[in-house]
Coordinates of C-alpha atoms in Angstrom, one line a residue:
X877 CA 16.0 -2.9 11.6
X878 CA 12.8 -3.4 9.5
X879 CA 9.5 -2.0 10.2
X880 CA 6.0 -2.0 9.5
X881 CA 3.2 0.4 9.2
X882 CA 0.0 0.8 7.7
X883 CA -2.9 3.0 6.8
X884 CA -6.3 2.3 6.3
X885 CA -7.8 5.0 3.7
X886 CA -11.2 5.3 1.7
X887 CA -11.0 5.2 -2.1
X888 CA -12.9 8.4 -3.8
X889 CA -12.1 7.5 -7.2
X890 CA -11.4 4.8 -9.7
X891 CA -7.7 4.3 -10.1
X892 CA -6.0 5.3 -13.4
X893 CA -3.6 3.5 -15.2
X894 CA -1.4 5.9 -14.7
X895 CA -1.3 6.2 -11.1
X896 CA -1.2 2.1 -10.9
X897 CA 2.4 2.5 -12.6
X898 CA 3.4 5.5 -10.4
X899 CA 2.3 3.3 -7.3
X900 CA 3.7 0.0 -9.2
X901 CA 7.5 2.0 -9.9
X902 CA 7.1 3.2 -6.2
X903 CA 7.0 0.1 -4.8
X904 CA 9.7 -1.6 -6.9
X905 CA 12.3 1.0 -6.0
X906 CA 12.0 1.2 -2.4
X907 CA 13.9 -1.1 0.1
X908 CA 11.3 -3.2 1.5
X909 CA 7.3 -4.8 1.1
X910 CA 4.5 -2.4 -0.3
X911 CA 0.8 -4.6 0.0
X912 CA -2.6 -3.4 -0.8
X913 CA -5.5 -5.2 1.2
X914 CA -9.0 -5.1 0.7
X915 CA -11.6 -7.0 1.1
X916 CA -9.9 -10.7 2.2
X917 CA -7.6 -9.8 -0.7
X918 CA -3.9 -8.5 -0.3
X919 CA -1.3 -8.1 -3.2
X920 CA 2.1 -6.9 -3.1
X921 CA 2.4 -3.8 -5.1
X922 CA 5.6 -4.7 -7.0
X923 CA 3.9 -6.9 -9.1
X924 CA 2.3 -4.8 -12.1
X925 CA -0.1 -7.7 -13.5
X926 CA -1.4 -8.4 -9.6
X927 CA -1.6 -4.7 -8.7
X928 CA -3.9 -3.6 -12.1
X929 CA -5.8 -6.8 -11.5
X930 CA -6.5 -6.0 -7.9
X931 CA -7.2 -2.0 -8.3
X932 CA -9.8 -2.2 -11.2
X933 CA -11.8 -4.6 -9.0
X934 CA -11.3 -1.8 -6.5
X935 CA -14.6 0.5 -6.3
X936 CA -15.1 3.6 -5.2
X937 CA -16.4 4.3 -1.4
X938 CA -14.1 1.4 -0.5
X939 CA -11.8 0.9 2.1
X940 CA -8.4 -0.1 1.7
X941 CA -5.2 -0.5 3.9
X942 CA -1.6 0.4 3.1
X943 CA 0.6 -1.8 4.4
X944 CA 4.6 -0.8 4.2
X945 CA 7.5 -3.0 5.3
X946 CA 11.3 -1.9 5.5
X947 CA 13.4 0.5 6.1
X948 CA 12.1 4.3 6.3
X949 CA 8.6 2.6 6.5
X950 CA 6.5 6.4 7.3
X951 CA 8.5 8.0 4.4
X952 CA 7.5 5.3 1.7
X953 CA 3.7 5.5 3.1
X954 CA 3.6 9.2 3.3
X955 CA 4.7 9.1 -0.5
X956 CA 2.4 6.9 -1.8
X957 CA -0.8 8.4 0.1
X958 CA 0.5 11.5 -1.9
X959 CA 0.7 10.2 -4.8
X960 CA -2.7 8.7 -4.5
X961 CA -4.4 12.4 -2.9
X962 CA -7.1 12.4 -5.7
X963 CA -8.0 8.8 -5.1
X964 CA -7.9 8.4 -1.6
X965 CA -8.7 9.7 1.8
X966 CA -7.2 9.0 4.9
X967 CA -9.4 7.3 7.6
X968 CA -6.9 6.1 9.9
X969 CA -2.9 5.6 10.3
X970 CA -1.1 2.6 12.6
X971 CA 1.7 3.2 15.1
X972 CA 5.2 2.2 13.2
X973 CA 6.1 -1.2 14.8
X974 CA 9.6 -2.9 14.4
X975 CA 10.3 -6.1 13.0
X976 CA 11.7 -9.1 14.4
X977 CA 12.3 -10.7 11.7
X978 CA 12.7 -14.8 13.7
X979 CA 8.7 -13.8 13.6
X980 CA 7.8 -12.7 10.5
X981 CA 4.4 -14.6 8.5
X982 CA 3.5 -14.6 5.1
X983 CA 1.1 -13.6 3.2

């Protein structure tokens, strides 16, 4: 059964390029939805050109949610708030939820 879960965390430093392709190669191999909101904007981390276009706008002191939808939803989130430890800072973490999918939106 899908589910979702998100975390809202506070950006401390620029993103690199290299760390957008780590997050970007993340994304693309796990079973389910990665998105990045901020500010009225949301983009689905699997797409490289819409991810590096979104993060460099991204400034520091900036909040940001995590949003992951799938399968092993807290695994996926827990690795890519790892991956982004020198970037980010957690300020606050969502209850999982399950999906059903007859009620699903889109972004």
């Amino acid at each position: 059964m899908k589910e979702i879960i998100s975390s809202n965390v506070l950006v401390q430093n620029k993103f690199t390029m290299k760390k957008m392709l780590e997050i970007y190669q993340a994304s693309k191999q796990f079973e389910g939805t990665t998105y990045l909101y901020s500010k009225h904007k949301a983009v689905d981390a699997s797409n490289l050109s819409k991810l590096v276009s979104f993060l460099l706008t991204v400034k520091p002191q900036t909040s940001l949610k995590i949003i992951v939808e799938g399968t092993e939803v807290q695994n996926h989130l827990e690795h890519i708030k790892d991956m982004c430890s020198n970037h980010v800072s957690v300020l606050r973490m969502s209850e999982k939820r399950l999906i059903n999918t007859a009620e699903t939106i889109q972004l």
